[in-house]
PDB file of C-alpha atoms in Angstrom:
ATOM      1  CA  UNK Z1390     104.027  79.054  95.646  1.00  0.00           C
ATOM      2  CA  UNK Z1391     100.874  76.266  95.837  1.00  0.00           C
ATOM      3  CA  UNK Z1392      97.893  76.578  94.579  1.00  0.00           C
ATOM      4  CA  UNK Z1393      94.351  74.715  93.981  1.00  0.00           C
ATOM      5  CA  UNK Z1394      92.614  77.639  91.285  1.00  0.00           C
ATOM      6  CA  UNK Z1395      90.558  76.143  89.175  1.00  0.00           C
ATOM      7  CA  UNK Z1396      90.331  77.899  86.363  1.00  0.00           C
ATOM      8  CA  UNK Z1397      86.742  78.831  86.573  1.00  0.00           C
ATOM      9  CA  UNK Z1398      87.134  80.345  90.274  1.00  0.00           C
ATOM     10  CA  UNK Z1399      88.440  84.145  88.974  1.00  0.00           C
ATOM     11  CA  UNK Z1400      85.653  86.566  88.645  1.00  0.00           C
ATOM     12  CA  UNK Z1401      83.836  88.928  89.737  1.00  0.00           C
ATOM     13  CA  UNK Z1402      80.268  88.191  92.063  1.00  0.00           C
ATOM     14  CA  UNK Z1403      77.827  90.737  92.719  1.00  0.00           C
ATOM     15  CA  UNK Z1404      78.749  93.415  90.362  1.00  0.00           C
ATOM     16  CA  UNK Z1405      81.855  93.447  92.309  1.00  0.00           C
ATOM     17  CA  UNK Z1406      84.936  95.101  91.079  1.00  0.00           C
ATOM     18  CA  UNK Z1407      86.955  92.970  93.990  1.00  0.00           C
ATOM     19  CA  UNK Z1408      88.727  90.391  92.608  1.00  0.00           C
ATOM     20  CA  UNK Z1409      90.713  88.503  95.170  1.00  0.00           C
ATOM     21  CA  UNK Z1410      91.613  89.024  98.560  1.00  0.00           C
ATOM     22  CA  UNK Z1411      95.570  88.448  99.574  1.00  0.00           C
ATOM     23  CA  UNK Z1412      96.431  88.087 102.986  1.00  0.00           C
ATOM     24  CA  UNK Z1413      99.175  88.477 105.230  1.00  0.00           C
ATOM     25  CA  UNK Z1414      99.990  85.273 108.299  1.00  0.00           C
ATOM     26  CA  UNK Z1415     102.199  86.600 110.908  1.00  0.00           C
ATOM     27  CA  UNK Z1416     100.430  89.567 112.971  1.00  0.00           C
ATOM     28  CA  UNK Z1417      97.361  89.814 110.525  1.00  0.00           C
ATOM     29  CA  UNK Z1418      95.991  86.269 110.991  1.00  0.00           C
ATOM     30  CA  UNK Z1419      97.500  85.048 113.582  1.00  0.00           C
ATOM     31  CA  UNK Z1420      99.182  86.079 117.040  1.00  0.00           C
ATOM     32  CA  UNK Z1421     102.245  85.150 115.780  1.00  0.00           C
ATOM     33  CA  UNK Z1422     104.697  88.159 115.627  1.00  0.00           C
ATOM     34  CA  UNK Z1423     105.292  88.293 119.158  1.00  0.00           C
ATOM     35  CA  UNK Z1424     106.237  84.296 119.214  1.00  0.00           C
ATOM     36  CA  UNK Z1425     109.304  85.641 116.332  1.00  0.00           C
ATOM     37  CA  UNK Z1426     110.382  88.350 118.880  1.00  0.00           C
ATOM     38  CA  UNK Z1427     110.571  85.801 122.271  1.00  0.00           C
ATOM     39  CA  UNK Z1428     112.335  82.970 119.686  1.00  0.00           C
ATOM     40  CA  UNK Z1429     115.029  85.649 118.213  1.00  0.00           C
ATOM     41  CA  UNK Z1430     115.206  87.034 122.161  1.00  0.00           C
ATOM     42  CA  UNK Z1431     116.020  83.153 122.949  1.00  0.00           C
ATOM     43  CA  UNK Z1432     118.087  82.178 120.261  1.00  0.00           C
ATOM     44  CA  UNK Z1433     120.661  84.989 120.323  1.00  0.00           C
ATOM     45  CA  UNK Z1434     121.031  84.842 124.599  1.00  0.00           C
ATOM     46  CA  UNK Z1435     121.632  80.937 123.707  1.00  0.00           C
ATOM     47  CA  UNK Z1436     124.094  82.511 121.770  1.00  0.00           C
ATOM     48  CA  UNK Z1437     125.564  84.986 124.496  1.00  0.00           C
ATOM     49  CA  UNK Z1438     123.544  88.162 123.296  1.00  0.00           C
ATOM     50  CA  UNK Z1439     120.353  89.904 124.183  1.00  0.00           C
ATOM     51  CA  UNK Z1440     118.545  92.352 122.715  1.00  0.00           C
ATOM     52  CA  UNK Z1441     117.361  95.604 123.270  1.00  0.00           C
ATOM     53  CA  UNK Z1442     113.294  95.647 122.709  1.00  0.00           C
ATOM     54  CA  UNK Z1443     114.166  98.743 120.177  1.00  0.00           C
ATOM     55  CA  UNK Z1444     115.076  96.625 117.645  1.00  0.00           C
ATOM     56  CA  UNK Z1445     111.455  94.676 117.386  1.00  0.00           C
ATOM     57  CA  UNK Z1446     110.047  97.663 114.924  1.00  0.00           C
ATOM     58  CA  UNK Z1447     112.726  97.249 112.656  1.00  0.00           C
ATOM     59  CA  UNK Z1448     112.828  93.615 112.633  1.00  0.00           C
ATOM     60  CA  UNK Z1449     108.629  93.107 112.551  1.00  0.00           C
ATOM     61  CA  UNK Z1450     107.342  92.189 109.454  1.00  0.00           C
ATOM     62  CA  UNK Z1451     110.381  91.764 107.323  1.00  0.00           C
ATOM     63  CA  UNK Z1452     112.205  88.682 105.731  1.00  0.00           C
ATOM     64  CA  UNK Z1453     113.843  86.397 107.862  1.00  0.00           C
ATOM     65  CA  UNK Z1454     116.964  87.697 106.210  1.00  0.00           C
ATOM     66  CA  UNK Z1455     116.517  90.830 106.733  1.00  0.00           C
ATOM     67  CA  UNK Z1456     115.747  90.235 109.750  1.00  0.00           C
ATOM     68  CA  UNK Z1457     118.696  87.897 111.034  1.00  0.00           C
ATOM     69  CA  UNK Z1458     121.011  89.509 109.456  1.00  0.00           C
ATOM     70  CA  UNK Z1459     120.807  92.839 111.296  1.00  0.00           C
ATOM     71  CA  UNK Z1460     120.634  91.496 114.674  1.00  0.00           C
ATOM     72  CA  UNK Z1461     123.698  89.872 113.413  1.00  0.00           C
ATOM     73  CA  UNK Z1462     125.209  93.274 112.912  1.00  0.00           C
ATOM     74  CA  UNK Z1463     123.418  94.921 115.727  1.00  0.00           C
ATOM     75  CA  UNK Z1464     124.906  92.008 118.400  1.00  0.00           C
ATOM     76  CA  UNK Z1465     128.152  91.285 116.573  1.00  0.00           C
ATOM     77  CA  UNK Z1466     126.984  87.551 116.659  1.00  0.00           C
ATOM     78  CA  UNK Z1467     129.057  84.821 115.242  1.00  0.00           C
ATOM     79  CA  UNK Z1468     126.403  83.207 113.439  1.00  0.00           C
ATOM     80  CA  UNK Z1469     126.834  82.934 109.603  1.00  0.00           C
ATOM     81  CA  UNK Z1470     122.946  84.060 108.383  1.00  0.00           C
ATOM     82  CA  UNK Z1471     121.990  80.419 107.077  1.00  0.00           C
ATOM     83  CA  UNK Z1472     122.853  78.479 110.465  1.00  0.00           C
ATOM     84  CA  UNK Z1473     120.748  81.761 112.320  1.00  0.00           C
ATOM     85  CA  UNK Z1474     117.530  80.826 110.123  1.00  0.00           C
ATOM     86  CA  UNK Z1475     117.888  77.404 110.783  1.00  0.00           C
ATOM     87  CA  UNK Z1476     117.863  77.947 114.261  1.00  0.00           C
ATOM     88  CA  UNK Z1477     115.041  80.738 114.249  1.00  0.00           C
ATOM     89  CA  UNK Z1478     112.859  78.853 111.929  1.00  0.00           C
ATOM     90  CA  UNK Z1479     113.861  75.301 114.520  1.00  0.00           C
ATOM     91  CA  UNK Z1480     112.487  77.665 117.194  1.00  0.00           C
ATOM     92  CA  UNK Z1481     109.633  78.658 115.869  1.00  0.00           C
ATOM     93  CA  UNK Z1482     108.265  75.595 114.402  1.00  0.00           C
ATOM     94  CA  UNK Z1483     108.974  73.848 118.018  1.00  0.00           C
ATOM     95  CA  UNK Z1484     106.894  77.160 119.533  1.00  0.00           C
ATOM     96  CA  UNK Z1485     103.800  76.682 117.479  1.00  0.00           C
ATOM     97  CA  UNK Z1486     103.439  73.084 117.549  1.00  0.00           C
ATOM     98  CA  UNK Z1487     100.462  73.335 119.780  1.00  0.00           C
ATOM     99  CA  UNK Z1488      98.657  75.409 118.214  1.00  0.00           C
ATOM    100  CA  UNK Z1489      98.307  78.818 116.670  1.00  0.00           C
ATOM    101  CA  UNK Z1490      96.017  81.668 117.841  1.00  0.00           C
ATOM    102  CA  UNK Z1491      94.453  83.714 115.846  1.00  0.00           C
ATOM    103  CA  UNK Z1492      93.585  87.358 116.032  1.00  0.00           C
ATOM    104  CA  UNK Z1493      89.698  88.977 116.343  1.00  0.00           C
ATOM    105  CA  UNK Z1494      88.160  88.836 113.500  1.00  0.00           C
ATOM    106  CA  UNK Z1495      90.413  86.231 111.050  1.00  0.00           C
ATOM    107  CA  UNK Z1496      88.127  83.496 111.847  1.00  0.00           C
ATOM    108  CA  UNK Z1497      84.523  85.099 111.105  1.00  0.00           C
ATOM    109  CA  UNK Z1498      86.331  87.389 108.185  1.00  0.00           C
ATOM    110  CA  UNK Z1499      87.767  83.606 106.625  1.00  0.00           C
ATOM    111  CA  UNK Z1500      84.328  82.141 107.271  1.00  0.00           C
ATOM    112  CA  UNK Z1501      82.932  85.219 105.310  1.00  0.00           C
ATOM    113  CA  UNK Z1502      85.383  84.654 101.707  1.00  0.00           C
ATOM    114  CA  UNK Z1503      84.659  81.422 101.693  1.00  0.00           C
ATOM    115  CA  UNK Z1504      81.172  81.398 102.418  1.00  0.00           C
ATOM    116  CA  UNK Z1505      81.261  84.003  98.883  1.00  0.00           C
ATOM    117  CA  UNK Z1506      84.023  81.942  96.937  1.00  0.00           C
ATOM    118  CA  UNK Z1507      86.076  84.706  97.242  1.00  0.00           C
ATOM    119  CA  UNK Z1508      89.766  83.615  95.875  1.00  0.00           C
ATOM    120  CA  UNK Z1509      91.548  84.501  98.893  1.00  0.00           C
ATOM    121  CA  UNK Z1510      95.305  83.450  99.381  1.00  0.00           C
ATOM    122  CA  UNK Z1511      97.965  83.542 101.991  1.00  0.00           C
ATOM    123  CA  UNK Z1512     101.064  85.670 101.423  1.00  0.00           C
ATOM    124  CA  UNK Z1513     103.842  85.619 103.969  1.00  0.00           C
ATOM    125  CA  UNK Z1514     107.163  86.800 103.954  1.00  0.00           C
ATOM    126  CA  UNK Z1515     107.651  83.278 106.604  1.00  0.00           C
ATOM    127  CA  UNK Z1516     108.975  80.045 105.142  1.00  0.00           C
ATOM    128  CA  UNK Z1517     106.865  77.303 103.426  1.00  0.00           C
ATOM    129  CA  UNK Z1518     107.712  75.196 106.295  1.00  0.00           C
ATOM    130  CA  UNK Z1519     105.835  77.800 108.948  1.00  0.00           C
ATOM    131  CA  UNK Z1520     103.380  78.332 106.409  1.00  0.00           C
ATOM    132  CA  UNK Z1521     102.334  74.506 106.407  1.00  0.00           C
ATOM    133  CA  UNK Z1522     102.660  74.665 110.030  1.00  0.00           C
ATOM    134  CA  UNK Z1523      99.945  77.252 110.437  1.00  0.00           C
ATOM    135  CA  UNK Z1524      97.435  76.444 108.219  1.00  0.00           C
ATOM    136  CA  UNK Z1525      97.199  73.360 110.131  1.00  0.00           C
ATOM    137  CA  UNK Z1526      95.034  75.873 112.559  1.00  0.00           C
ATOM    138  CA  UNK Z1527      94.019  78.442 110.495  1.00  0.00           C
ATOM    139  CA  UNK Z1528      92.310  76.145 107.757  1.00  0.00           C
ATOM    140  CA  UNK Z1529      94.033  75.258 104.806  1.00  0.00           C
ATOM    141  CA  UNK Z1530      90.716  74.924 102.927  1.00  0.00           C
ATOM    142  CA  UNK Z1531      90.174  79.204 103.122  1.00  0.00           C
ATOM    143  CA  UNK Z1532      93.173  79.482 100.802  1.00  0.00           C
ATOM    144  CA  UNK Z1533      93.029  79.046  97.259  1.00  0.00           C
ATOM    145  CA  UNK Z1534      96.623  80.003  96.977  1.00  0.00           C
ATOM    146  CA  UNK Z1535      99.690  80.677  99.098  1.00  0.00           C
ATOM    147  CA  UNK Z1536     103.217  82.227  98.635  1.00  0.00           C
ATOM    148  CA  UNK Z1537     105.807  81.932 100.936  1.00  0.00           C
ATOM    149  CA  UNK Z1538     109.179  83.858 101.707  1.00  0.00           C
ATOM    150  CA  UNK Z1539     111.761  81.188 100.198  1.00  0.00           C
ATOM    151  CA  UNK Z1540     109.389  80.198  97.215  1.00  0.00           C
ATOM    152  CA  UNK Z1541     109.919  84.171  95.917  1.00  0.00           C
ATOM    153  CA  UNK Z1542     112.874  85.829  94.652  1.00  0.00           C
ATOM    154  CA  UNK Z1543     112.665  89.201  96.392  1.00  0.00           C
ATOM    155  CA  UNK Z1544     110.307  89.313  99.545  1.00  0.00           C
ATOM    156  CA  UNK Z1545     108.541  92.128 101.490  1.00  0.00           C
ATOM    157  CA  UNK Z1546     108.763  94.808 101.052  1.00  0.00           C
ATOM    158  CA  UNK Z1547     109.541  94.692  97.089  1.00  0.00           C
ATOM    159  CA  UNK Z1548     106.650  93.807  95.381  1.00  0.00           C
ATOM    160  CA  UNK Z1549     107.116  90.053  94.002  1.00  0.00           C
ATOM    161  CA  UNK Z1550     104.794  88.444  96.092  1.00  0.00           C
ATOM    162  CA  UNK Z1551     101.823  89.826  96.044  1.00  0.00           C
ATOM    163  CA  UNK Z1552     102.572  90.283  92.395  1.00  0.00           C
ATOM    164  CA  UNK Z1553     102.877  86.984  91.867  1.00  0.00           C
ATOM    165  CA  UNK Z1554      99.696  86.573  94.240  1.00  0.00           C
ATOM    166  CA  UNK Z1555      97.254  88.039  91.731  1.00  0.00           C
ATOM    167  CA  UNK Z1556      99.502  86.333  88.792  1.00  0.00           C
ATOM    168  CA  UNK Z1557      98.681  83.190  90.223  1.00  0.00           C
ATOM    169  CA  UNK Z1558      94.817  84.421  90.110  1.00  0.00           C
ATOM    170  CA  UNK Z1559      94.798  85.847  86.742  1.00  0.00           C
ATOM    171  CA  UNK Z1560      94.183  89.179  88.533  1.00  0.00           C
ATOM    172  CA  UNK Z1561      94.510  92.748  88.290  1.00  0.00           C
ATOM    173  CA  UNK Z1562      96.672  93.787  91.449  1.00  0.00           C
ATOM    174  CA  UNK Z1563      94.548  96.976  91.509  1.00  0.00           C
ATOM    175  CA  UNK Z1564      91.440  95.143  92.013  1.00  0.00           C
ATOM    176  CA  UNK Z1565      92.866  93.017  94.569  1.00  0.00           C
ATOM    177  CA  UNK Z1566      92.612  94.026  98.121  1.00  0.00           C
ATOM    178  CA  UNK Z1567      95.085  92.973 100.722  1.00  0.00           C
ATOM    179  CA  UNK Z1568      95.329  92.951 104.088  1.00  0.00           C
ATOM    180  CA  UNK Z1569      98.861  93.900 106.517  1.00  0.00           C
ATOM    181  CA  UNK Z1570     100.217  94.823 110.020  1.00  0.00           C
ATOM    182  CA  UNK Z1571     103.429  95.902 108.974  1.00  0.00           C
ATOM    183  CA  UNK Z1572     104.532  98.479 106.982  1.00  0.00           C
ATOM    184  CA  UNK Z1573     107.120  96.595 105.461  1.00  0.00           C
ATOM    185  CA  UNK Z1574     103.816  94.121 103.879  1.00  0.00           C
ATOM    186  CA  UNK Z1575     102.072  97.772 103.403  1.00  0.00           C
ATOM    187  CA  UNK Z1576     105.485  98.983 101.525  1.00  0.00           C
ATOM    188  CA  UNK Z1577     104.942  95.272  99.577  1.00  0.00           C
ATOM    189  CA  UNK Z1578     101.480  95.609  98.470  1.00  0.00           C
ATOM    190  CA  UNK Z1579     100.957  99.053  97.665  1.00  0.00           C
ATOM    191  CA  UNK Z1580     104.230  99.106  94.958  1.00  0.00           C
ATOM    192  CA  UNK Z1581     102.212  95.886  93.438  1.00  0.00           C
ATOM    193  CA  UNK Z1582      99.630  98.186  92.983  1.00  0.00           C
ATOM    194  CA  UNK Z1583      97.099  96.528  95.502  1.00  0.00           C
ATOM    195  CA  UNK Z1584      94.774  98.388  97.675  1.00  0.00           C
ATOM    196  CA  UNK Z1585      95.435  97.858 101.084  1.00  0.00           C
ATOM    197  CA  UNK Z1586      93.694  97.974 104.587  1.00  0.00           C
ATOM    198  CA  UNK Z1587      96.557  97.926 107.497  1.00  0.00           C
ATOM    199  CA  UNK Z1588      95.761  95.915 110.559  1.00  0.00           C
ATOM    200  CA  UNK Z1589      98.934  97.466 113.050  1.00  0.00           C
ATOM    201  CA  UNK Z1590     100.708  94.569 115.144  1.00  0.00           C
ATOM    202  CA  UNK Z1591     103.856  96.506 116.480  1.00  0.00           C
ATOM    203  CA  UNK Z1592     103.966  99.491 115.193  1.00  0.00           C
ATOM    204  CA  UNK Z1593     101.805 102.257 114.177  1.00  0.00           C
ATOM    205  CA  UNK Z1594     100.582 102.542 110.438  1.00  0.00           C
ATOM    206  CA  UNK Z1595      99.193 105.680 109.373  1.00  0.00           C
ATOM    207  CA  UNK Z1596      96.520 106.550 107.027  1.00  0.00           C
ATOM    208  CA  UNK Z1597      97.168 107.292 103.225  1.00  0.00           C
ATOM    209  CA  UNK Z1598      96.085 107.166  99.730  1.00  0.00           C
ATOM    210  CA  UNK Z1599      94.394 103.834  98.614  1.00  0.00           C
ATOM    211  CA  UNK Z1600      95.523 102.632 102.165  1.00  0.00           C
ATOM    212  CA  UNK Z1601      92.880 102.457 104.574  1.00  0.00           C
ATOM    213  CA  UNK Z1602      94.144 101.595 108.803  1.00  0.00           C
ATOM    214  CA  UNK Z1603      91.391  99.914 111.229  1.00  0.00           C
ATOM    215  CA  UNK Z1604      92.819  98.647 114.760  1.00  0.00           C
ATOM    216  CA  UNK Z1605      91.416  95.536 114.373  1.00  0.00           C
ATOM    217  CA  UNK Z1606      90.077  92.731 111.540  1.00  0.00           C
ATOM    218  CA  UNK Z1607      86.946  92.950 113.641  1.00  0.00           C
ATOM    219  CA  UNK Z1608      86.063  95.935 111.650  1.00  0.00           C
ATOM    220  CA  UNK Z1609      86.797  94.262 108.549  1.00  0.00           C
ATOM    221  CA  UNK Z1610      84.480  92.356 105.847  1.00  0.00           C
ATOM    222  CA  UNK Z1611      83.245  91.208 102.834  1.00  0.00           C
ATOM    223  CA  UNK Z1612      81.512  94.746 102.272  1.00  0.00           C
ATOM    224  CA  UNK Z1613      83.988  96.760 103.313  1.00  0.00           C
ATOM    225  CA  UNK Z1614      87.028  95.041 101.151  1.00  0.00           C
ATOM    226  CA  UNK Z1615      84.407  95.209  97.886  1.00  0.00           C
ATOM    227  CA  UNK Z1616      84.194  99.419  99.311  1.00  0.00           C
ATOM    228  CA  UNK Z1617      88.160  99.704  99.177  1.00  0.00           C
ATOM    229  CA  UNK Z1618      88.566  98.195  95.904  1.00  0.00           C
ATOM    230  CA  UNK Z1619      85.281  99.784  94.088  1.00  0.00           C
ATOM    231  CA  UNK Z1620      85.309 101.287  90.364  1.00  0.00           C
ATOM    232  CA  UNK Z1621      85.955 105.007  90.267  1.00  0.00           C
TER     233      UNK Z1621
END
């Protein structure tokens, strides 16, 4: 986890109960979920295996070790998880080297959060090396704190990444708004006690108590997030 949080940063503003906004990366802020699947398909093709499109919904949004382990199991590929993880990260890093497309509404939302000095964190299951490359495209100045999947003991769907982000801000998890695009990420955020906005990217996500589902980040702004974390 990396942080540039000054001690004076954490405060509610304009009477809002919202203390922090915690954002997922792949498929939420940047249009890279398809990149990951393409890379997985290419790497397994090199290993002599063809991936079934139906497996895509299983691996989307999950930690690298879970996705890699699942694909090894269903294909029978003769490769260790550690080796496969390196192959996937190397291929993905090369893929995003030319820049990363932002999801519709992402740039506007990040600019608004920065303008209002809302404590904002990037919380991703991707490894630190990948996050650093993506931050070059998204703008690292938007985030006072970032949490990578290889920097926590248990990554999504475990709540640890979101609990770590909230703790890094000195915020109460239930006063944090999370924006996620997969069921895995939503499960992690809700287990941490956060309020969740789901913006499904690959597989559908159903509404639930404490969770709002919207079709695009273009429907999400600071007023929306403050309303999500309004006092009961």
